[in-house]
Short mmCIF file of C-alpha atoms in Angstrom, two decimals:
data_model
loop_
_atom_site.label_atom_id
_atom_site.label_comp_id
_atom_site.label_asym_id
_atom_site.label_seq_id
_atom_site.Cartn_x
_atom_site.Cartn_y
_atom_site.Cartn_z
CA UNK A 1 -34.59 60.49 -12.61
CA UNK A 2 -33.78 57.51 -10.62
CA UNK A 3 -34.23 54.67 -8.79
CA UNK A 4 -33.35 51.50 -6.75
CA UNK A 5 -33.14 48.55 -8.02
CA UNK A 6 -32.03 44.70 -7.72
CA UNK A 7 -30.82 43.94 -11.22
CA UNK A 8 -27.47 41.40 -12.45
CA UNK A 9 -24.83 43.48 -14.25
CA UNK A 10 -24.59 39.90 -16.91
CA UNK A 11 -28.24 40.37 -17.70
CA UNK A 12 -28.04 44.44 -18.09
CA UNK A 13 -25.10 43.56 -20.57
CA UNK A 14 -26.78 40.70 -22.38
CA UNK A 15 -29.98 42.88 -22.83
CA UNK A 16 -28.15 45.71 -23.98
CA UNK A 17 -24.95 44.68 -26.60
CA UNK A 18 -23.99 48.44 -26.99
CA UNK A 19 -23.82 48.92 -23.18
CA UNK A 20 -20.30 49.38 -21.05
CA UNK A 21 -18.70 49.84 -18.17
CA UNK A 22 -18.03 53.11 -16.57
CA UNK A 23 -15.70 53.90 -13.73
CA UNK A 24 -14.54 56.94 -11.79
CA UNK A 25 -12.55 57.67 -8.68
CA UNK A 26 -12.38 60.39 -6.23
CA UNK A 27 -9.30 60.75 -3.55
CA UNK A 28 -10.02 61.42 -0.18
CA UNK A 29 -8.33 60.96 2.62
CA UNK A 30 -9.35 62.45 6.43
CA UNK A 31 -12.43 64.81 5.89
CA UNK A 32 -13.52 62.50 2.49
CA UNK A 33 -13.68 59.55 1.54
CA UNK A 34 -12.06 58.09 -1.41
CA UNK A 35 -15.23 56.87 -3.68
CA UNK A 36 -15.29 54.48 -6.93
CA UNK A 37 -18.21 54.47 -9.12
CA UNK A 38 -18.67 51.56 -10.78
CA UNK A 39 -21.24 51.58 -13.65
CA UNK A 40 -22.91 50.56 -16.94
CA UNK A 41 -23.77 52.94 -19.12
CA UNK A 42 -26.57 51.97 -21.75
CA UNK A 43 -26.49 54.86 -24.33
CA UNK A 44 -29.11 53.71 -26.63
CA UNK A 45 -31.60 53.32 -23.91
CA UNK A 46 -30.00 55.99 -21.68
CA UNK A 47 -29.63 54.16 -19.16
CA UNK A 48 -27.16 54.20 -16.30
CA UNK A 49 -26.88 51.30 -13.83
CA UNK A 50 -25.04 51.65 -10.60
CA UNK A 51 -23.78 48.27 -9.69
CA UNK A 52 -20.68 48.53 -6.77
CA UNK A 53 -19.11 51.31 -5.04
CA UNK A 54 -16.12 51.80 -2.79
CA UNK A 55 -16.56 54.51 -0.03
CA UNK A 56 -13.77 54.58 2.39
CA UNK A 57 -11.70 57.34 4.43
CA UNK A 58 -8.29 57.04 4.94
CA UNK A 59 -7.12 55.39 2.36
CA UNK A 60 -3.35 55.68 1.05
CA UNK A 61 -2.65 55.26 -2.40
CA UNK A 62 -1.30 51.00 -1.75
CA UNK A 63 -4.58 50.51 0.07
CA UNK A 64 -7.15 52.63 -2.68
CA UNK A 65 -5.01 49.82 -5.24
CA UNK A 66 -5.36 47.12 -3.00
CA UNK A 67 -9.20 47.78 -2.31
CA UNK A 68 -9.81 48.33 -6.33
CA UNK A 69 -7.74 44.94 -7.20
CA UNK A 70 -10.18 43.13 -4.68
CA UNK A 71 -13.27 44.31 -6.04
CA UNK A 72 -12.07 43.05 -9.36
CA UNK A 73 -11.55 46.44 -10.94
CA UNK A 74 -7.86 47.33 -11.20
CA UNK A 75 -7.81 46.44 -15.32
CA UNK A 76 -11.24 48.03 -15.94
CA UNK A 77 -10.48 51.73 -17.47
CA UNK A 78 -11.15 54.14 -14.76
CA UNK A 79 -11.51 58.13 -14.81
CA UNK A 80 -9.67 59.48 -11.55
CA UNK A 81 -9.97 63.42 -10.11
CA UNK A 82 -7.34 65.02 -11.72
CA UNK A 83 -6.64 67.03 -8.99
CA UNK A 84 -4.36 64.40 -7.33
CA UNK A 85 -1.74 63.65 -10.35
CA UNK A 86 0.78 62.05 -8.06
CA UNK A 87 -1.89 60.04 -6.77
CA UNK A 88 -2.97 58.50 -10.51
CA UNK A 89 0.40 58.06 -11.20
CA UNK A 90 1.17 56.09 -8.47
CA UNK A 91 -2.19 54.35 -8.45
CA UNK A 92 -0.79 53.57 -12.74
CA UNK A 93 2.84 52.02 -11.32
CA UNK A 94 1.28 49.90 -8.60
CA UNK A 95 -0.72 47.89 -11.61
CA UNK A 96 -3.83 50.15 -12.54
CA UNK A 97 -2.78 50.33 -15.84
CA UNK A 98 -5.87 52.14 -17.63
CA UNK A 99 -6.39 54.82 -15.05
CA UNK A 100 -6.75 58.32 -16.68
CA UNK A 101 -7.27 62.00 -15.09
CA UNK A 102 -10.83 62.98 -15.90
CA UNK A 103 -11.08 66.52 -17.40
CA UNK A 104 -11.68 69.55 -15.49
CA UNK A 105 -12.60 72.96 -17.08
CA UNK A 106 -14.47 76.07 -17.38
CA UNK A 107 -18.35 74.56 -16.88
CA UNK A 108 -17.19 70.98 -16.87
CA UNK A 109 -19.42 70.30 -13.77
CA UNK A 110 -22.75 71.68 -15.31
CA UNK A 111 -21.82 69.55 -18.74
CA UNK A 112 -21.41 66.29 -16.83
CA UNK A 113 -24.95 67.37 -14.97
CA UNK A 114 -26.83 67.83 -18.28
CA UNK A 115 -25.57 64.68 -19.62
CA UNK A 116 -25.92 62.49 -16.99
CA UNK A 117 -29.84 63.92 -16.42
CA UNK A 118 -30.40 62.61 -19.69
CA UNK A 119 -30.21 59.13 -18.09
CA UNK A 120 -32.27 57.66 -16.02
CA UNK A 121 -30.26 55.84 -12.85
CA UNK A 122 -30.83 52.58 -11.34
CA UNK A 123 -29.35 51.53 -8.22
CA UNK A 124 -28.87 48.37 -7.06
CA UNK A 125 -29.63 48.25 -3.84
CA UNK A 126 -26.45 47.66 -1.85
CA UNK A 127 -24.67 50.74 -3.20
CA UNK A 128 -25.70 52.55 0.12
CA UNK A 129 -23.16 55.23 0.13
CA UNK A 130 -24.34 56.14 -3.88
CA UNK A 131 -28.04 55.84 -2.73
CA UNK A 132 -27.51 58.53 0.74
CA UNK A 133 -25.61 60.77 -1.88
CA UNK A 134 -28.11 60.45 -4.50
CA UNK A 135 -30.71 61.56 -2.28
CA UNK A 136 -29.03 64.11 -0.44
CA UNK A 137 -27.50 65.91 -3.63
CA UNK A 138 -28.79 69.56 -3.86
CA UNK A 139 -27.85 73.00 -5.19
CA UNK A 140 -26.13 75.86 -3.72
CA UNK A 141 -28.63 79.00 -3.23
CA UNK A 142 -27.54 82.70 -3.20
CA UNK A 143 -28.08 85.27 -0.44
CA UNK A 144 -32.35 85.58 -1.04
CA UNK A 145 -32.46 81.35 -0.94
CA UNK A 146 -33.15 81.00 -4.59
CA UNK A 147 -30.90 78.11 -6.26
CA UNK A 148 -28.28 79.03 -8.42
CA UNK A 149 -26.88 76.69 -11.25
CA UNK A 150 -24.36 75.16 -8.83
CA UNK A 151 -23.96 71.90 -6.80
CA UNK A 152 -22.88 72.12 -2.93
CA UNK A 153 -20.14 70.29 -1.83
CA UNK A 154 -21.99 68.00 0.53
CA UNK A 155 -22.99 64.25 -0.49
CA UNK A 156 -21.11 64.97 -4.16
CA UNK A 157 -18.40 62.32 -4.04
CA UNK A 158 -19.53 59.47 -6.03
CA UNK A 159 -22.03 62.09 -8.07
CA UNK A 160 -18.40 64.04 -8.80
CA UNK A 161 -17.41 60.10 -9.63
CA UNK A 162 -20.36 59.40 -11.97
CA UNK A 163 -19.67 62.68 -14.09
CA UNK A 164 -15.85 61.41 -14.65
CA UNK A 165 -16.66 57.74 -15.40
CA UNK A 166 -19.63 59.07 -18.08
CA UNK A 167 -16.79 61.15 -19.75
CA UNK A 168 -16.03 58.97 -22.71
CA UNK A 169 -19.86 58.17 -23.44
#
């Protein structure tokens, strides 16, 4: 489940000791945007807080650093697609220092799913782009329209995001 929100990341974090933050970053370029999650994740109250985003198309690799460093990010530890190796690498030597490929693998999708459903989501309000995808997010169906145990590829960027940045809770 989830919701919107107005909450302060300081309070969520006094409130909850245990809690960190989460981070995870998609490339895009033309057709896609290049998307950062940016997130707390509360694990004894399972409780995920989405608190800033970055949602932008093309992006080159000096200009995704240069967006993350001004947002205050570029020290946080972030989980990038790991699709785009030349891309984290570069994204490393420019001054991201804590960057790390997220893991891919046979049913690494559905894993990230089931763990992150086990959380309820709150948005704060001016993560726009996270709230459209949130909403829009559905499942692919087969040939006779029943739904089959796969996301589409439509409104998935910062959801794709989440599931990397909740990797190491």
């Amino acid at each position: 489940t989830w919701r919107e929100e107005n909450f302060c990341v300081e309070e969520v974090l006094r409130k909850s000791p245990c809690a960190r933050s989460v981070f995870g970053l998609d490339f895009g370029y033309v057709n896609d945007p290049t998307a950062l999650f940016c997130g707390i994740a509360d694990e004894e109250n399972k409780r995920l807080y989405v608190f800033d985003e970055l949602y932008e198309k093309n992006l080159s690799n000096e200009e995704i650093y240069k967006r993350v460093l001004e947002l205050g990010y570029a020290k946080e530890r972030i989980r990038a697609d790991a699709a785009e190796p030349k891309s984290i690498d570069r994204l490393r030597s420019l001054g991201m220092s804590r960057i790390r490929r997220a893991k891919k693998g046979a049913d690494s999708i559905r894993y990230g799913i089931a763990l992150i459903k086990e959380y309820e989501i709150i948005v704060h309000p001016l993560c726009v782009n996270f709230l459209t995808e949130i909403s829009n997010y559905s499942w692919e169906k087969d040939e006779n329209g029943n739904g089959i145990n796969r996301p589409k590829d439509e409104f998935n960027h910062l959801m794709d995001e989440m599931r990397y940045a909740m990797e190491d809770v």
